[in-house]
CSV table of C-alpha atoms in Angstrom, one decimal:
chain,number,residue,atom,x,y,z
A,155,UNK,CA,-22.1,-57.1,29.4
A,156,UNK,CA,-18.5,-56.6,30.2
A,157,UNK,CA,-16.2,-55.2,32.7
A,158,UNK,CA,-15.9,-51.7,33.6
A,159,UNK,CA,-14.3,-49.2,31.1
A,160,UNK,CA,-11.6,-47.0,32.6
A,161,UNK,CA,-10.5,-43.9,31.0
A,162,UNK,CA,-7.2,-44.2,29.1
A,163,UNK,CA,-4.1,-41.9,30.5
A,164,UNK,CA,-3.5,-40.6,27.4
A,165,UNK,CA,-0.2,-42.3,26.3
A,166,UNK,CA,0.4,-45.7,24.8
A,167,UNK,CA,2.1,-48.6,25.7
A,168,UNK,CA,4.1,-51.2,23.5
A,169,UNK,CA,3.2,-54.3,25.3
A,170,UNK,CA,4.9,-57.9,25.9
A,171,UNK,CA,2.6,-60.7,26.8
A,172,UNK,CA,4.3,-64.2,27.7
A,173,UNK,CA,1.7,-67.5,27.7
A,174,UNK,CA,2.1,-68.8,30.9
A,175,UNK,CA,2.1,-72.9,29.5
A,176,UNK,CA,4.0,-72.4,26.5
A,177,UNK,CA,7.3,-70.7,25.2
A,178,UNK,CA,5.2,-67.5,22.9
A,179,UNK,CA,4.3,-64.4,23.4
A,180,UNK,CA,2.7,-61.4,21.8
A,181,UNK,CA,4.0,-58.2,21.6
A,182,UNK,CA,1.6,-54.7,20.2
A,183,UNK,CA,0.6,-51.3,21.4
A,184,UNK,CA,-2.5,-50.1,23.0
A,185,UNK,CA,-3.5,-47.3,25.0
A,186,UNK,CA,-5.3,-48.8,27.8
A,187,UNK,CA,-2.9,-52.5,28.3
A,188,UNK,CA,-5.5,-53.9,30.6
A,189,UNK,CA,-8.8,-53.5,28.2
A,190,UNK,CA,-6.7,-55.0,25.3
A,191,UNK,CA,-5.4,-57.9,27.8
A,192,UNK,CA,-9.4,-58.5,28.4
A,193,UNK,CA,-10.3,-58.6,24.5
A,194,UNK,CA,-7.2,-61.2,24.0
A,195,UNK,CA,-8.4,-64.0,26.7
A,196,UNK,CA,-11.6,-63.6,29.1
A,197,UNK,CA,-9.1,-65.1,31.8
A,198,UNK,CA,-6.2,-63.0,30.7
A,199,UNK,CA,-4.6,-63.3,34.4
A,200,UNK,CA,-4.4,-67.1,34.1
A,201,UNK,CA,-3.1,-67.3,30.4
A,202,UNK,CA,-0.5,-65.0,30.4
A,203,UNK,CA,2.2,-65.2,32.7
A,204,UNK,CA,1.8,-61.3,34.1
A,205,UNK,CA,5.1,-61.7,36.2
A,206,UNK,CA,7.1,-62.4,32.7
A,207,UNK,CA,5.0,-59.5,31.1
A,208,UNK,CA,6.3,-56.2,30.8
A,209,UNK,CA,5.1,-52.5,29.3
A,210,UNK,CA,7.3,-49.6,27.7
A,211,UNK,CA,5.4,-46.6,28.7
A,212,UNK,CA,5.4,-43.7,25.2
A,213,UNK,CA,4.4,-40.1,25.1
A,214,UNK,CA,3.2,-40.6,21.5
A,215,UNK,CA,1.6,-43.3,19.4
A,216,UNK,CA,3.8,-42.6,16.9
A,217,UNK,CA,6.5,-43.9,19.4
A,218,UNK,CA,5.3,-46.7,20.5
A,219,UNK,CA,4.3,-47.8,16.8
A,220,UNK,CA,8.3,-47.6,16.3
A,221,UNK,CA,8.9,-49.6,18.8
A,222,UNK,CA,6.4,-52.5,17.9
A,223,UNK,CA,8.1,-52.6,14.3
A,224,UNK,CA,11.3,-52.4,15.8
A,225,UNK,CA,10.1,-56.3,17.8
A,226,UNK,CA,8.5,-57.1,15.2
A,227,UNK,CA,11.3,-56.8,12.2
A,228,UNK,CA,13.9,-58.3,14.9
A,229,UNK,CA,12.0,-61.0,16.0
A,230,UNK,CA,10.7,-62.1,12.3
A,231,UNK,CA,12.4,-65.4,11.9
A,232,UNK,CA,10.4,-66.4,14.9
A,233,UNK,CA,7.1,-65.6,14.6
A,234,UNK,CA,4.3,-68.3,15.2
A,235,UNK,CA,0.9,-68.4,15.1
A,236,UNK,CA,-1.2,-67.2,17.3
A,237,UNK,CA,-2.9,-70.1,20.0
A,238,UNK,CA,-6.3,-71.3,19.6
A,239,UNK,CA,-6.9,-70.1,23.0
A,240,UNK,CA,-6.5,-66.9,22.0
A,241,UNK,CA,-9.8,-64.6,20.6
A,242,UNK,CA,-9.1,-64.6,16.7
A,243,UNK,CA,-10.6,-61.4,16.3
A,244,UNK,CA,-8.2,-59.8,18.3
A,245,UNK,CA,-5.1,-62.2,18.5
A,246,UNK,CA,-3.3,-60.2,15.1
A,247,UNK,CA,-1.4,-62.1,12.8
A,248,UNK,CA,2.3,-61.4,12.7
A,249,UNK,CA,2.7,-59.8,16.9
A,250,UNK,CA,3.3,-64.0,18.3
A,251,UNK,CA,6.7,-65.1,18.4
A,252,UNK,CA,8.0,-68.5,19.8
A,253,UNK,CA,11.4,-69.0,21.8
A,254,UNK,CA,12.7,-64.9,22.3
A,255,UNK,CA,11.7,-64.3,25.6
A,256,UNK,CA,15.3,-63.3,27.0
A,257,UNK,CA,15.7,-61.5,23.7
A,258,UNK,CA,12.7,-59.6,23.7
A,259,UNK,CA,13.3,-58.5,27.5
A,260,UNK,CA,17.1,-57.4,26.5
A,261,UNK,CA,15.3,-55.6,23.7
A,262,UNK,CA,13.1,-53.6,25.9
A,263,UNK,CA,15.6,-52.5,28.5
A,264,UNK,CA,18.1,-51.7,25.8
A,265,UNK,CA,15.3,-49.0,24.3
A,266,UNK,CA,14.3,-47.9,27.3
A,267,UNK,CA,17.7,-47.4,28.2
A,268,UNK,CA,18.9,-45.6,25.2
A,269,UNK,CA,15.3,-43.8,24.5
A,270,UNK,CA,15.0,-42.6,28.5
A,271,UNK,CA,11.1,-44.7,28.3
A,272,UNK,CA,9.8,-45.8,31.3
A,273,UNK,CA,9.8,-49.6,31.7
A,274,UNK,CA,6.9,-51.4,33.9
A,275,UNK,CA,8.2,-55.0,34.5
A,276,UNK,CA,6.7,-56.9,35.9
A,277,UNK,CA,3.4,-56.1,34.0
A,278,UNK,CA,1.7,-57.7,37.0
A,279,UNK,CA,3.2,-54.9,39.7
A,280,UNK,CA,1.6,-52.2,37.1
A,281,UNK,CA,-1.8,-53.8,36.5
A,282,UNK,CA,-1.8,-53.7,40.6
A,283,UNK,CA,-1.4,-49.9,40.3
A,284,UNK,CA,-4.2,-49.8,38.1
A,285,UNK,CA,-7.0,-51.4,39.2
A,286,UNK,CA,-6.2,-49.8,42.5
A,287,UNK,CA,-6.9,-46.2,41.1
A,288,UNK,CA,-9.9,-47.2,39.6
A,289,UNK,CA,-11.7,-48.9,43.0
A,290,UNK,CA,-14.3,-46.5,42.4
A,291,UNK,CA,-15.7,-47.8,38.8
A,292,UNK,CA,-15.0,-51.2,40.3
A,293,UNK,CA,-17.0,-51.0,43.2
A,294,UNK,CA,-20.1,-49.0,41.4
A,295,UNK,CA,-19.7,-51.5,38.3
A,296,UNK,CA,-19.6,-54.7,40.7
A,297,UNK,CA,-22.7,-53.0,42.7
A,298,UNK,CA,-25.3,-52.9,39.6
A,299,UNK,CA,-23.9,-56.2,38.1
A,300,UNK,CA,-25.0,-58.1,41.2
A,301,UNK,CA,-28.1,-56.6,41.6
A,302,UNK,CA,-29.2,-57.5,37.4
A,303,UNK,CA,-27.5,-61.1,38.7
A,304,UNK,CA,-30.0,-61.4,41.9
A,305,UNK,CA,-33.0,-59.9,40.3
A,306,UNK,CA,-32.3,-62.5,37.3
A,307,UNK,CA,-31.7,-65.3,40.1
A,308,UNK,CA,-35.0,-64.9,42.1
A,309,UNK,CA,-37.1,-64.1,39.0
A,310,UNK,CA,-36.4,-67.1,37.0
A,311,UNK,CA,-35.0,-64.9,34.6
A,312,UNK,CA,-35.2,-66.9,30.8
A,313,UNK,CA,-32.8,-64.3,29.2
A,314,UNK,CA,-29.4,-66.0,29.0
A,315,UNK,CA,-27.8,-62.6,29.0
A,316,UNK,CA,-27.6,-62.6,32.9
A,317,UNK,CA,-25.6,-65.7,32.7
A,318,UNK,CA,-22.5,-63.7,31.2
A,319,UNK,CA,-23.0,-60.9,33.4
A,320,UNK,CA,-22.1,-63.3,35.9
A,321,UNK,CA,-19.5,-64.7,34.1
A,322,UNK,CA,-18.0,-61.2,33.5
A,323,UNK,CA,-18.2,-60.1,37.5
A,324,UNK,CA,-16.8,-63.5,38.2
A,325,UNK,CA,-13.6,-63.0,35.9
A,326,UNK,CA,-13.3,-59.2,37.4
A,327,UNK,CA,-13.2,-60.3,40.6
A,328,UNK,CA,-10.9,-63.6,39.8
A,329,UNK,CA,-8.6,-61.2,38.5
A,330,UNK,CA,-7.9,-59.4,41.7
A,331,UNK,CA,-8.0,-62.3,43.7
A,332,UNK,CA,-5.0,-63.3,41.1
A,333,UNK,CA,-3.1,-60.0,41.2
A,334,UNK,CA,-3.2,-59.7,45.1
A,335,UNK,CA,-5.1,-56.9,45.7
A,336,UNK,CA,-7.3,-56.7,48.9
A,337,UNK,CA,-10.7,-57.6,47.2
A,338,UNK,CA,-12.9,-56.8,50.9
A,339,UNK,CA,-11.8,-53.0,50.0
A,340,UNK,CA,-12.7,-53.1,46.6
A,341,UNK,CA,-15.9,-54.3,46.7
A,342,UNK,CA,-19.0,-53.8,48.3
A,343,UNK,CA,-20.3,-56.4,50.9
A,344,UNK,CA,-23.2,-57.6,49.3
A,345,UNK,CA,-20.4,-58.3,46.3
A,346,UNK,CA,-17.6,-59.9,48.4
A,347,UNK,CA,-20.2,-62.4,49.9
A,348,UNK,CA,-21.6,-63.5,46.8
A,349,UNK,CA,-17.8,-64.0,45.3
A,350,UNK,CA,-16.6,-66.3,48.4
A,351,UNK,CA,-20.1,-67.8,48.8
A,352,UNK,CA,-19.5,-69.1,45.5
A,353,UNK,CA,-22.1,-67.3,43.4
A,354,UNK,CA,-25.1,-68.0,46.5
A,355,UNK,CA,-27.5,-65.8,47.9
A,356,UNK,CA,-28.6,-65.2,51.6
């Protein structure tokens, strides 16, 4: 069970993730920023530091793959290892560096700059944009998980699978609660009262 999937726009985006509690960050490419922020942490909004972050917006993958190597080169002296905190399966092994935040922010405005790329800094003002353009999938996605939550709630359910459905709508909904957005609009009622009554029925 996991969040909703929301169709990618096509291009991709060399990202730049700062930890919020420690002085690293990952850099990479993806084509949908917020699914691969979801696969790095569960609570991506509280571990990284989405203020600090920041995306360069490509046409092409073969662009953006440049401009990772173009980081990634640079910024070799200071690579570190990726934190524990971080899902191994997806964490990479040579995109964390420790120290180069003002370095890898003059990096991306430079090639923006030079390379006419859009920049979206701060990352957080960007995810904003996006989960507010897919209100529909959240609303019908938050709709059937809390009904498989309730039915599991009043039936006794013995299937621990419900559990992380729970879990999942919880972080969705944490996540706009983090980023700002007006969750009573996104949501349906039944959803909204369940997330403020802290996970009760009735």
């Amino acid at each position: 069970m996991g969040y909703p999937r929301f169709a990618s726009r096509g291009r991709t985006f060399v990202y730049v993730l700062p930890c919020r509690e420690a002085d690293i960050l990952k850099v990479g490419f993806s084509r949908d920023p917020l699914d691969r922020l979801r696969t790095l942490h569960r609570r991506f909004f509280e571990f990284f530091d989405l203020d600090r972050g920041l995306l360069i917006e490509t046409d092409h993958l073969r662009d953006a793959r440049r401009i990772e190597r173009l980081f990634i080169t640079t910024l070799a002296a200071d690579r570190a290892p990726a934190p524990l905190a971080v899902r191994q399966s997806a964490a990479g092994h040579t995109e964390w560096f420790r120290g180069v935040s003002p370095a890898v922010e003059a990096l991306a405005r430079k090639v923006c700059t030079e390379q006419g790329h859009p920049l979206h800094a701060p990352l957080s003002a960007w995810l904003r944009e996006r989960l507010n353009d897919s209100s529909g999938l959240l609303y019908d996605w938050s709709a059937r998980m809390l009904e498989m939550i309730e039915y599991a709630h009043f039936n006794a359910a013995t299937d621990p699978g419900w559990r992380l459905g729970e879990k999942a709508l919880r972080d969705a909904l944490d996540a706009c609660a983090a980023l700002d957005l007006e969750l009573r609009a996104l949501v349906p009622a039944a959803v909204f009262a369940w997330y403020h009554g802290d996970g009760h029925f009735g």
